[in-house]
Structures are given as structure tokens and as C-alpha cells.
Coordinates of C-alpha atoms in Angstrom, one line a residue:
Chain P
M286 CA 10.8 -24.3 -4.3
E287 CA 10.7 -27.3 -1.9
Q288 CA 7.4 -29.0 -1.2
G289 CA 5.6 -28.6 2.1
K290 CA 6.4 -24.9 2.4
K291 CA 3.9 -22.5 3.9
I292 CA 3.5 -19.4 1.7
L293 CA 1.6 -16.1 2.3
V294 CA 0.6 -13.9 -0.6
T295 CA -0.7 -10.4 0.3
G296 CA -1.8 -7.4 -1.8
G297 CA -4.6 -5.0 -2.4
A298 CA -7.9 -5.4 -4.2
R299 CA -7.4 -6.5 -7.9
S300 CA -3.7 -6.6 -7.4
G301 CA -3.4 -9.9 -9.1
K302 CA -2.5 -11.7 -5.9
S303 CA -4.8 -14.7 -6.4
A304 CA -3.5 -15.2 -10.0
F305 CA 0.1 -15.0 -8.8
A306 CA -0.7 -17.6 -6.1
Q307 CA -2.5 -19.9 -8.6
Q308 CA 0.4 -19.8 -11.0
M309 CA 2.8 -20.6 -8.2
A310 CA 0.6 -23.6 -7.2
E311 CA 0.4 -24.8 -10.8
R312 CA 4.1 -25.1 -11.1
L313 CA 4.2 -27.6 -8.3
P314 CA 3.4 -31.3 -8.8
G315 CA -0.3 -32.0 -7.9
P316 CA -3.0 -33.0 -7.3
R317 CA -4.1 -29.6 -6.1
A318 CA -7.0 -28.5 -3.9
Y319 CA -8.5 -25.0 -4.0
L320 CA -9.9 -24.0 -0.6
A321 CA -12.4 -21.2 -1.1
T322 CA -13.6 -19.3 2.0
A323 CA -16.1 -17.2 0.1
Q324 CA -19.8 -17.7 1.0
I325 CA -22.2 -17.8 -1.9
L326 CA -25.0 -15.5 -0.5
D327 CA -26.3 -14.1 -3.8
D328 CA -26.4 -14.6 -7.6
E329 CA -23.6 -12.2 -8.2
M330 CA -21.3 -14.1 -5.9
G331 CA -22.4 -17.4 -7.4
E332 CA -21.5 -16.2 -10.9
R333 CA -18.2 -14.9 -9.8
V334 CA -17.2 -18.1 -8.1
A335 CA -18.3 -20.1 -11.2
R336 CA -16.2 -17.9 -13.4
H337 CA -13.2 -18.3 -11.2
Q338 CA -13.7 -22.1 -11.0
A339 CA -13.8 -22.3 -14.9
Q340 CA -10.6 -20.2 -15.1
R341 CA -8.7 -22.6 -12.8
G342 CA -9.4 -25.4 -15.2
Q343 CA -8.0 -28.9 -15.2
A344 CA -4.9 -28.2 -13.0
W345 CA -7.1 -28.3 -9.9
Q346 CA -8.6 -31.6 -8.8
V347 CA -11.0 -30.2 -6.2
T348 CA -12.6 -27.0 -4.9
I349 CA -13.4 -27.2 -1.2
E350 CA -15.8 -24.5 0.0
E351 CA -15.2 -23.8 3.7
P352 CA -16.2 -20.4 5.1
Y353 CA -15.4 -21.2 8.8
A354 CA -13.5 -24.4 9.7
L355 CA -10.4 -23.7 7.7
N356 CA -8.2 -25.6 10.2
T357 CA -10.3 -28.8 10.0
S358 CA -10.5 -28.6 6.2
L359 CA -6.7 -28.1 5.8
R360 CA -6.0 -31.2 8.0
Q361 CA -8.4 -33.3 6.0
A362 CA -7.1 -32.1 2.6
T363 CA -3.4 -32.4 3.4
S364 CA -3.4 -36.2 3.2
H365 CA -4.9 -36.1 -0.3
Y366 CA -3.4 -33.0 -2.0
P367 CA 0.3 -32.0 -1.9
V368 CA -0.7 -28.5 -3.0
I369 CA -3.5 -26.5 -1.3
M370 CA -4.3 -22.9 -2.1
V371 CA -6.5 -20.9 0.5
D372 CA -8.3 -18.0 -1.1
C373 CA -8.6 -16.0 1.0
I374 CA -7.7 -15.4 4.7
T375 CA -9.4 -12.0 4.8
L376 CA -12.8 -13.4 3.8
W377 CA -12.4 -16.2 6.4
L378 CA -11.7 -13.6 9.1
T379 CA -14.8 -11.7 8.0
N380 CA -16.9 -14.8 8.1
I381 CA -15.9 -15.7 11.7
L382 CA -16.1 -12.1 12.9
L383 CA -19.7 -11.7 11.5
S384 CA -20.9 -15.1 12.8
N385 CA -22.0 -15.5 16.4
Q386 CA -21.0 -11.9 17.3
E387 CA -17.4 -13.1 17.7
N388 CA -15.0 -10.5 18.9
P389 CA -11.6 -9.8 17.3
D390 CA -9.7 -11.6 20.2
T391 CA -11.6 -14.8 19.5
V392 CA -10.9 -14.5 15.8
L393 CA -7.2 -14.1 16.5
Q394 CA -7.3 -17.2 18.7
K395 CA -8.5 -19.1 15.6
V396 CA -5.6 -17.6 13.6
D397 CA -3.3 -18.9 16.4
Q398 CA -4.9 -22.4 16.1
L399 CA -4.4 -22.3 12.3
I400 CA -0.7 -21.4 12.8
T401 CA -0.2 -24.2 15.4
S402 CA -1.5 -26.8 13.0
L403 CA 0.3 -25.6 9.8
P404 CA 3.6 -27.5 10.5
G405 CA 1.6 -30.7 10.7
C406 CA 0.2 -30.2 7.2
I407 CA 2.6 -32.0 4.8
S408 CA 1.2 -30.1 1.8
T409 CA 2.5 -26.9 0.3
I410 CA 0.0 -24.3 1.5
I411 CA -0.4 -21.1 -0.4
M412 CA -2.6 -18.6 1.5
V413 CA -3.9 -15.4 -0.1
T414 CA -4.7 -12.4 2.1
N415 CA -5.5 -8.7 1.7
E416 CA -3.5 -5.7 2.9
V417 CA -6.2 -3.3 4.0
G418 CA -4.3 -0.8 6.3
L419 CA -2.7 1.6 3.8
G420 CA -5.5 4.0 3.4
I421 CA -6.9 6.8 5.6
V422 CA -8.4 5.7 8.9
P423 CA -12.0 4.6 8.1
E424 CA -14.8 6.5 9.8
N425 CA -16.8 3.3 10.3
P426 CA -15.9 1.7 13.7
L427 CA -16.4 -1.8 12.4
A428 CA -14.1 -1.1 9.4
R429 CA -11.4 0.1 11.8
Q430 CA -11.9 -3.0 13.9
F431 CA -11.6 -5.2 10.9
R432 CA -8.6 -3.3 9.7
D433 CA -6.8 -4.0 13.0
L434 CA -7.8 -7.6 13.0
A435 CA -6.6 -8.2 9.4
G436 CA -3.3 -6.5 10.1
F437 CA -2.6 -8.5 13.3
A438 CA -3.6 -11.8 11.5
N439 CA -1.3 -11.0 8.6
Q440 CA 1.6 -10.3 10.9
K441 CA 1.0 -13.6 12.8
L442 CA 0.7 -15.6 9.5
A443 CA 3.7 -14.0 7.9
A444 CA 5.8 -14.9 11.0
A445 CA 4.7 -18.5 10.7
C446 CA 5.3 -18.8 6.9
D447 CA 8.5 -19.7 5.1
T448 CA 7.9 -17.2 2.3
V449 CA 5.8 -14.0 2.0
Y450 CA 5.0 -12.0 -1.1
L451 CA 3.4 -8.5 -1.5
V452 CA 1.7 -8.2 -5.0
S453 CA 1.1 -4.9 -6.8
C454 CA 0.1 -4.6 -10.4
G455 CA 0.3 -8.4 -10.7
L456 CA 4.0 -8.3 -9.8
P457 CA 5.4 -9.8 -6.6
L458 CA 7.8 -8.3 -4.1
K459 CA 9.4 -10.9 -1.9
L460 CA 9.1 -9.8 1.8
K461 CA 10.5 -13.0 3.2
Chain H
M31 CA 24.3 0.0 11.6
E32 CA 26.3 3.1 12.6
Q33 CA 25.2 5.3 15.4
G34 CA 23.7 8.7 14.7
K35 CA 21.7 7.6 11.7
K36 CA 18.3 8.9 11.0
I37 CA 15.8 6.2 10.1
L38 CA 12.2 6.4 8.8
V39 CA 9.9 3.4 9.2
T40 CA 6.6 3.6 7.2
G41 CA 3.7 1.2 6.8
G42 CA 0.0 0.7 7.2
A43 CA -2.2 0.3 10.3
R44 CA -1.2 -2.8 12.2
S45 CA 1.6 -3.6 9.8
G46 CA 4.1 -4.2 12.7
K47 CA 6.0 -1.0 11.9
S48 CA 6.4 0.1 15.5
A49 CA 7.5 -3.4 16.7
F50 CA 10.1 -3.5 13.8
A51 CA 11.3 0.0 14.8
Q52 CA 11.5 -1.0 18.5
Q53 CA 13.5 -4.2 17.7
M54 CA 15.9 -2.2 15.6
A55 CA 16.4 0.3 18.5
E56 CA 16.9 -2.4 21.0
R57 CA 19.8 -3.9 19.0
L58 CA 21.7 -0.5 19.4
P59 CA 23.6 0.4 22.6
G60 CA 21.4 2.5 24.9
P61 CA 20.2 4.3 27.0
R62 CA 17.1 4.6 24.9
A63 CA 14.2 7.2 24.9
Y64 CA 10.8 6.5 23.5
L65 CA 9.2 9.7 22.3
A66 CA 5.4 9.2 22.2
T67 CA 3.3 11.8 20.2
A68 CA -0.1 10.3 21.2
Q69 CA -2.3 12.4 23.4
I70 CA -4.2 10.5 26.2
L71 CA -7.6 12.0 25.8
D72 CA -9.7 9.1 27.0
D73 CA -9.5 5.9 29.1
E74 CA -9.2 3.7 26.0
M75 CA -6.1 5.6 24.9
G76 CA -4.7 5.6 28.4
E77 CA -4.9 1.8 28.6
R78 CA -3.4 1.4 25.2
V79 CA -0.4 3.6 26.1
A80 CA 0.1 1.7 29.4
R81 CA 0.0 -1.6 27.6
H82 CA 2.6 -0.4 25.0
Q83 CA 4.8 1.0 27.8
A84 CA 4.7 -2.4 29.6
Q85 CA 5.6 -4.2 26.4
R86 CA 8.7 -2.1 25.9
G87 CA 10.1 -3.2 29.3
Q88 CA 13.5 -2.5 30.7
A89 CA 15.2 -1.8 27.4
W90 CA 13.8 1.7 27.5
Q91 CA 15.0 4.2 30.1
V92 CA 12.4 6.9 29.5
T93 CA 9.1 7.6 27.8
I94 CA 8.8 11.2 26.7
E95 CA 5.2 12.3 25.9
E96 CA 5.2 15.2 23.5
P97 CA 2.3 15.8 21.2
Y98 CA 3.5 19.1 19.7
A99 CA 7.0 20.2 20.3
L100 CA 8.8 17.3 18.7
N101 CA 11.8 19.4 17.6
T102 CA 12.5 20.8 21.1
S103 CA 12.0 17.4 22.8
L104 CA 14.5 15.8 20.3
R105 CA 17.1 18.4 21.0
Q106 CA 16.7 18.0 24.7
A107 CA 16.8 14.2 24.6
T108 CA 19.7 13.8 22.2
S109 CA 22.3 14.8 24.8
H110 CA 21.1 12.0 27.2
Y111 CA 20.0 9.2 24.9
P112 CA 22.0 7.7 22.0
V113 CA 18.8 6.0 20.7
I114 CA 15.5 7.8 20.3
M115 CA 12.4 6.3 18.8
V116 CA 9.6 8.7 17.7
D117 CA 6.2 7.0 17.6
C118 CA 4.6 8.4 15.5
I119 CA 5.0 11.2 12.9
T120 CA 1.4 10.9 11.7
L121 CA -0.1 11.5 15.1
W122 CA 2.2 14.5 15.6
L123 CA 1.0 15.9 12.2
T124 CA -2.6 15.3 13.3
N125 CA -2.0 17.0 16.6
I126 CA -0.6 20.1 15.0
L127 CA -3.2 20.2 12.3
L128 CA -6.1 20.0 14.7
S129 CA -4.7 22.6 17.2
N130 CA -5.1 26.3 16.6
Q131 CA -6.7 25.7 13.2
E132 CA -3.3 25.3 11.6
N133 CA -3.3 24.9 7.9
P134 CA -1.3 22.2 6.1
D135 CA 1.4 24.7 4.9
T136 CA 2.2 25.7 8.5
V137 CA 2.4 22.0 9.4
L138 CA 4.8 21.3 6.6
Q139 CA 6.9 24.2 7.8
K140 CA 7.2 22.4 11.2
V141 CA 8.3 19.3 9.3
D142 CA 11.0 21.4 7.5
Q143 CA 12.2 22.8 10.9
L144 CA 12.4 19.2 12.2
I145 CA 14.4 18.2 9.2
T146 CA 16.8 21.1 9.6
S147 CA 17.6 20.2 13.2
L148 CA 18.0 16.4 12.6
P149 CA 21.7 16.6 11.6
G150 CA 22.4 18.4 14.9
C151 CA 21.0 15.4 16.9
I152 CA 23.8 13.0 17.7
S153 CA 21.5 10.2 18.6
T154 CA 20.2 7.5 16.3
I155 CA 16.6 8.6 15.6
I156 CA 14.1 6.1 14.4
M157 CA 10.9 7.7 13.3
V158 CA 7.7 5.7 12.7
T159 CA 5.1 7.1 10.2
N160 CA 2.0 5.9 8.4
E161 CA 1.5 5.4 4.7
V162 CA -2.2 6.5 4.2
G163 CA -2.4 7.2 0.5
L164 CA -2.9 3.8 -1.0
G165 CA -6.7 3.6 -0.7
I166 CA -9.5 5.1 -2.7
V167 CA -9.8 9.0 -2.6
P168 CA -11.6 9.7 0.7
E169 CA -15.0 11.5 0.4
N170 CA -14.3 13.6 3.5
P171 CA -12.4 16.8 2.6
L172 CA -10.4 16.8 5.9
A173 CA -9.3 13.2 5.2
R174 CA -8.1 14.2 1.7
Q175 CA -6.2 17.2 3.2
F176 CA -4.6 15.0 5.8
R177 CA -3.7 12.4 3.3
D178 CA -1.9 15.0 1.2
L179 CA -0.1 16.4 4.2
A180 CA 1.1 13.0 5.5
G181 CA 2.3 12.1 2.0
F182 CA 4.3 15.3 1.5
A183 CA 5.7 15.0 5.1
N184 CA 6.8 11.4 4.5
Q185 CA 8.5 12.4 1.2
K186 CA 10.4 15.2 3.0
L187 CA 11.4 13.0 5.9
A188 CA 12.5 10.1 3.7
A189 CA 14.7 12.5 1.6
A190 CA 16.4 13.7 4.9
C191 CA 16.9 10.2 6.4
D192 CA 19.8 7.8 5.8
T193 CA 17.6 4.7 5.8
V194 CA 13.8 4.2 5.0
Y195 CA 11.8 1.0 5.4
L196 CA 8.3 0.1 4.3
V197 CA 6.8 -2.6 6.6
S198 CA 4.0 -5.0 5.6
C199 CA 2.9 -8.1 7.6
G200 CA 5.6 -7.3 10.1
L201 CA 8.3 -7.6 7.4
P202 CA 10.5 -4.7 6.1
L203 CA 11.2 -3.7 2.6
K204 CA 14.2 -1.4 2.4
L205 CA 13.4 1.7 0.3
K206 CA 16.6 3.5 1.0
Chain O
M215 CA 18.2 2.8 -19.7
E216 CA 17.6 2.1 -23.4
Q217 CA 15.3 4.3 -25.4
G218 CA 11.8 3.2 -26.5
K219 CA 11.1 1.4 -23.2
K220 CA 7.6 1.4 -21.8
I221 CA 7.6 2.2 -18.1
L222 CA 4.8 2.2 -15.4
V223 CA 5.2 4.1 -12.2
T224 CA 2.6 3.4 -9.5
G225 CA 2.1 4.6 -6.0
G226 CA -0.3 6.3 -3.6
A227 CA -1.5 9.8 -3.3
R228 CA 1.4 12.2 -2.6
S229 CA 3.9 9.4 -2.8
G230 CA 6.2 11.4 -5.1
K231 CA 5.4 9.1 -8.1
S232 CA 5.1 11.9 -10.6
A233 CA 8.3 13.6 -9.5
F234 CA 10.1 10.3 -9.7
A235 CA 8.7 9.8 -13.3
Q236 CA 9.6 13.3 -14.3
Q237 CA 13.2 13.0 -13.1
M238 CA 13.6 9.7 -14.9
A239 CA 12.3 11.4 -18.1
E240 CA 14.6 14.3 -17.7
R241 CA 17.7 12.0 -17.6
L242 CA 16.8 10.8 -21.2
P243 CA 17.6 12.8 -24.3
G244 CA 14.7 15.0 -25.4
P245 CA 12.7 16.7 -26.8
R246 CA 10.1 15.7 -24.2
A247 CA 6.3 15.8 -24.2
Y248 CA 4.2 15.9 -21.0
L249 CA 0.8 14.3 -21.7
A250 CA -1.7 15.5 -19.0
T251 CA -5.0 13.7 -18.7
A252 CA -6.4 16.1 -16.0
Q253 CA -9.4 18.1 -17.0
I254 CA -9.4 21.8 -15.9
L255 CA -13.0 22.1 -14.6
D256 CA -12.4 24.8 -11.9
D257 CA -10.0 27.5 -10.8
E258 CA -8.4 25.3 -8.2
M259 CA -7.5 22.7 -10.8
G260 CA -6.3 25.5 -13.2
E261 CA -3.9 26.9 -10.6
R262 CA -2.6 23.4 -9.8
V263 CA -1.9 22.6 -13.5
A264 CA -0.2 26.0 -14.0
R265 CA 2.0 25.4 -10.9
H266 CA 2.9 21.9 -12.1
Q267 CA 3.7 23.3 -15.6
A268 CA 6.0 26.0 -14.1
Q269 CA 7.8 23.3 -12.1
R270 CA 8.5 21.3 -15.2
G271 CA 10.4 24.2 -16.7
Q272 CA 12.5 24.2 -19.8
A273 CA 13.2 20.4 -19.9
W274 CA 9.7 19.9 -21.4
Q275 CA 9.0 21.1 -24.9
V276 CA 5.3 20.6 -24.9
T277 CA 2.3 19.9 -22.6
I278 CA -0.5 18.0 -24.4
E279 CA -3.8 18.1 -22.6
E280 CA -5.8 15.0 -23.5
P281 CA -8.4 13.7 -21.1
Y282 CA -9.9 10.9 -23.4
A283 CA -8.1 10.0 -26.6
L284 CA -4.8 8.9 -25.0
N285 CA -4.1 6.4 -27.7
T286 CA -4.5 8.9 -30.6
S287 CA -2.4 11.5 -28.7
L288 CA 0.4 9.0 -28.1
R289 CA 0.5 8.0 -31.7
Q290 CA 0.7 11.6 -32.8
A291 CA 3.3 12.6 -30.3
T292 CA 5.7 9.6 -30.8
S293 CA 7.0 10.9 -34.1
H294 CA 8.1 14.2 -32.6
Y295 CA 9.1 13.4 -29.0
P296 CA 11.5 10.6 -28.0
V297 CA 10.3 10.9 -24.4
I298 CA 6.6 11.1 -23.4
M299 CA 5.3 11.1 -19.8
V300 CA 1.6 10.3 -19.3
D301 CA 0.2 11.8 -16.0
C302 CA -1.9 10.0 -15.1
I303 CA -3.6 6.7 -16.1
T304 CA -6.0 6.8 -13.2
L305 CA -7.5 10.2 -14.2
W306 CA -7.8 9.0 -17.8
L307 CA -9.8 5.9 -16.5
T308 CA -11.9 8.2 -14.4
N309 CA -12.6 10.6 -17.4
I310 CA -13.7 7.7 -19.6
L311 CA -15.8 6.0 -16.9
L312 CA -17.7 9.2 -16.1
S313 CA -18.3 10.2 -19.7
N314 CA -21.1 8.7 -21.7
Q315 CA -22.0 6.3 -18.9
E316 CA -19.3 4.0 -19.9
N317 CA -19.1 0.7 -18.0
P318 CA -15.9 -0.7 -16.6
D319 CA -15.7 -3.4 -19.4
T320 CA -15.7 -0.7 -22.1
V321 CA -13.0 1.2 -20.2
L322 CA -10.9 -1.9 -20.0
Q323 CA -11.2 -2.4 -23.8
K324 CA -9.7 1.1 -24.2
V325 CA -6.8 0.0 -21.9
D326 CA -6.4 -3.1 -24.2
Q327 CA -6.3 -0.8 -27.3
L328 CA -3.7 1.4 -25.6
I329 CA -1.6 -1.7 -24.8
T330 CA -1.9 -2.9 -28.4
S331 CA -0.5 0.4 -29.8
L332 CA 2.3 0.8 -27.3
P333 CA 4.9 -1.3 -29.2
G334 CA 4.3 0.8 -32.3
C335 CA 5.3 4.0 -30.3
I336 CA 9.0 4.5 -30.8
S337 CA 9.3 6.9 -27.9
T338 CA 10.1 6.0 -24.3
I339 CA 6.7 6.2 -22.6
I340 CA 6.6 6.7 -18.8
M341 CA 3.1 6.3 -17.5
V342 CA 2.1 7.3 -14.0
T343 CA -0.8 5.5 -12.2
N344 CA -2.3 5.2 -8.8
E345 CA -2.5 2.2 -6.5
V346 CA -5.9 2.5 -4.8
G347 CA -6.6 -1.0 -3.6
L348 CA -4.7 -1.2 -0.3
G349 CA -7.3 0.4 2.0
I350 CA -10.5 -1.0 3.5
V351 CA -13.3 -1.9 1.1
P352 CA -15.1 1.4 0.3
E353 CA -18.8 1.7 1.2
N354 CA -19.6 3.6 -1.9
P355 CA -20.4 1.2 -4.8
L356 CA -18.9 3.5 -7.4
A357 CA -15.7 3.7 -5.4
R358 CA -15.6 -0.1 -5.3
Q359 CA -16.2 -0.3 -9.1
F360 CA -13.4 2.2 -9.8
R361 CA -11.0 0.4 -7.4
D362 CA -11.6 -2.8 -9.3
L363 CA -11.2 -1.0 -12.7
A364 CA -7.9 0.7 -11.7
G365 CA -6.5 -2.6 -10.3
F366 CA -7.3 -4.5 -13.5
A367 CA -5.9 -1.7 -15.7
N368 CA -2.7 -1.5 -13.7
Q369 CA -2.2 -5.3 -14.0
K370 CA -2.7 -5.2 -17.7
L371 CA -0.4 -2.2 -18.2
A372 CA 2.3 -3.7 -15.9
A373 CA 2.3 -6.9 -17.9
A374 CA 2.8 -4.8 -21.1
C375 CA 5.6 -2.6 -19.8
D376 CA 9.3 -3.3 -19.7
T377 CA 9.8 -1.8 -16.2
V378 CA 7.4 -1.1 -13.3
Y379 CA 8.1 0.9 -10.1
L380 CA 6.1 1.3 -6.9
V381 CA 6.9 4.6 -5.2
S382 CA 6.4 5.3 -1.5
C383 CA 7.8 8.3 0.4
G384 CA 9.4 9.5 -2.9
L385 CA 11.5 6.3 -3.2
P386 CA 11.0 3.7 -5.9
L387 CA 10.8 -0.1 -5.4
K388 CA 11.4 -1.9 -8.7
L389 CA 8.6 -4.4 -9.3
K390 CA 9.8 -5.4 -12.8

């Protein structure tokens, strides 16, 4: 795998997509940055983040917590870290959608901005996302809206990436 | 790709399955018919259909709106259009299920009738469907019933088709 | 396909995963045991199980009903049946989770015990499971808990198996 590639890893909940992305990152020469989009809003989330951080161990030089300004954080990190893992796109979309009553179109504009700046990032960037559209239509209108948003964002990101994997049962299927 | 093939394209919501099917159709020599199974029941749906129709542009000679009698419409269209795209099977199943209090077995009989008449259609027929069974079991009994129906219908159609794709993030995985 | 392999077949509801697993089993030299984890709690379930049993026909020498002690049943069956199909892992997880107020960690320990004893089973074992994590996050906390449990269990089992398939529309994608 050449350096500087942009890689998207999608999959369902507990599909092993993050572990797969992490192993891929750890096979590349570092230093490595882990860019977490999760917001620590309660103790449960805090413990979960701490556990994940411990699991990553010494192979990762820094954890950057950035729930909103993913674009800015990537541009700052790219000059220091040849490998950056973003975990995950779906939480980032959720954070933007829920803040400031953003509408899905505005959120998709931020996805477009991210895509525009990806080629300027010299690091290998491995982005983890969720596939959420393979169940029955949700009754909750917000869930339907988010499902559409995540699907559109994943299509845009996949088109902009060099390589795309779908992970199920911890095993990758190469889509691109 | 030879003409006259029967092709099934499945995927989740906003997976890019229709765009993939459309691009496949536009690479084949026309004229082309777009067979829409959506019913325009409100303004929102009307705008959406108009937007999709504008996106298809000049490559499509006709849009046939047929929520119920898919079989009859296909047989009529096949003598005029070498390429027919059906978008989508899942809405057609929904329309039949909701009309006249049909039960799932009757709906599956209509799927069987469609399959029986497919070999007689000389056109390439590209059918778009939804994979809806990869989430948690829905609490709503009607949703469970529809999930079963869609799954059985997709199995039957896939067995009858020459080629089957699963689309995720706008990218196809060839299943058959 | 060599004998003694451990095979996992995952897929959505009505994806044709059990039929695919059954056909795979029937191509191997028997005798064959069908290990059903479903509990017959009402007439509807009773009829469904009877219908499935009739469909399996003469190719299957025995149906073992075991909702809980999968490990013990496999060890007993392996000396008599060179081919054992387990249908399905997800129901087995549900049965354990709902009995005795087990928590997910205890259930995952039972998955670990199953994995530990798999290499000692000389039979080919074909296990059917469900992928349930590809929809929107469920609102029901128990559904979220089960989704996590099933995902973790599938990852563990897939890592321990020789071969893993994802089935959609009755068609298999080989994951491993």
C-alpha cells in the first residue's frame, strides 16, 4: 500500500471495522494520529474512550479529539503524522447535524469541503464510517433523515477515496 | 454486456443503487424506458420524482409510471425499448401489499408471475430493489412482515436474473 | 471442500442463508445432523419448525433441538455425524441472554467456550448467524445491547472459522 492514500472503511455496528482500520494503520510507518470525533458527554462514554485509547497502545503517538472541525484538524495533523485514522465519520455527521440546528444540506456541504481538502493532505488517511441503510425504513423522521445523510456522505467519500472496504464479522470486502 | 439480460441491483437506502443501475443502462444502446413504481401521493413525492426525471435527462425516451401492473407494463414496453429500468421492486411490493389488503403470499404470487414472463421480454431489464433485512428485528409486526416479503422476493428475483449486484457507498459487489 | 472444516454463514433476515448452508451440507457425505436452537414456544413456531423439518427431507438423519447447551450438543453429535448444521447462532445468543438474566459478557464467555471446543469436533460444522448491525441505531436499549452482542459474537466466530460467507438475495459472498 502506497503512502498518502485515502481509504474509507464502512460496516455495521460491531462489525470490527475500527479494528480492521487500526490494524491497517499500524502496518504503515508512523508516527500515527488517531482523530476521534466522539464527544465525551457522560461517564459511560468516557470509560469507553479510555478503554479504546488503552487498546491502541504505543503504536499511536497522539489522540486528537475533534467533534466538529474535522477539516481543520486534518490539515493541522497532516504535516506531523504520515498516518491519520478518523473514527468515525458517522459521529462527526451526527455532531454537526445536532449542533446549531444544521440541516442535512449544510452538513453535506461540510462533507464536500472535507473531500476538497483531502488531496492536499499528504498523510495516509483512513476514515471509518457506518453503513446504516440496510434495515427497514425507520419510523422516526430524524432517523430517516440521518440515514439519508449518512448514505449520501458515504457515496461522496467513497468516490473521493482510493480504496473502500466493507467490513462484516471482522472481515473486509474490497469495494474499490 | 449482452442485450436481453435480466439484472438485479440491490442495496440499502441512499447506497447509490439507482444511480449505478442508471449508468449501466445508459451504456447500452437505447431507446430506454424508465419504469417508475412510486406513487405520487403528496407534493414532496411529486418534487422528488420531478427532480429524478430531470437528472435522467435525454438518455431516457420515456418514463412509465406503474405502481401495480409491472408485468403488463414490461410486456408492453419490451417491444419498443431495448433497455428498461425498473425503479424499484420494493415500492412495487409495498403498493401491492397495501392495496386491497393483499397478504404476503398473494404478493409473492405476483413476483412469480413477473419471473415467469421475464424470459419473454427481449429487452435488457435492470431492476432496482432494497435490502432491508440487515438491521435488528423491527418491533412493528407490519415491518417484520414486509421485511420477510422483500427478502423472499429478492431471493426469487436473484435466482431468475443473469446478474446481481449489491451496492454500498455507490460501489457494486457482483453477487452473480 | 475438505471435511472437518468450520464454516460460518451470515446474512440478513430472509436472505437465503439457511438454504445456502443446507445445500452446502447436503453436498458433503453424511450422515448429517441439524442442530436447531429455536425454542417452540407457540403454535406458529411449531408449524414453522415442522415445515422446515419436512423441507430438509431424507438428507438429514437427525434434528437435535438445543436452545442452550450448544457446546455439549456439538460434542455429543460430532462422534456420530460428520456434518452438523447449527441454525442459528443468533437465536442461541438470544436464548442465553433472556434466560437467568444473563449479561452480555457472560454470553460472550459461552461463545468463547464454543470456540475453544470447535477444533476438537471432527465434524464439518456449518453455523448460520444473522448480521443485525447494518440499520439505524435502535431506540430500544435491549435491541442495542443485542446488536452489540451479536456483532461481537460474529467477529469471534468468524475469526475461529476456516470459511465465512455473507449471503444476500440467496447468493453468497465469500468473506474468508
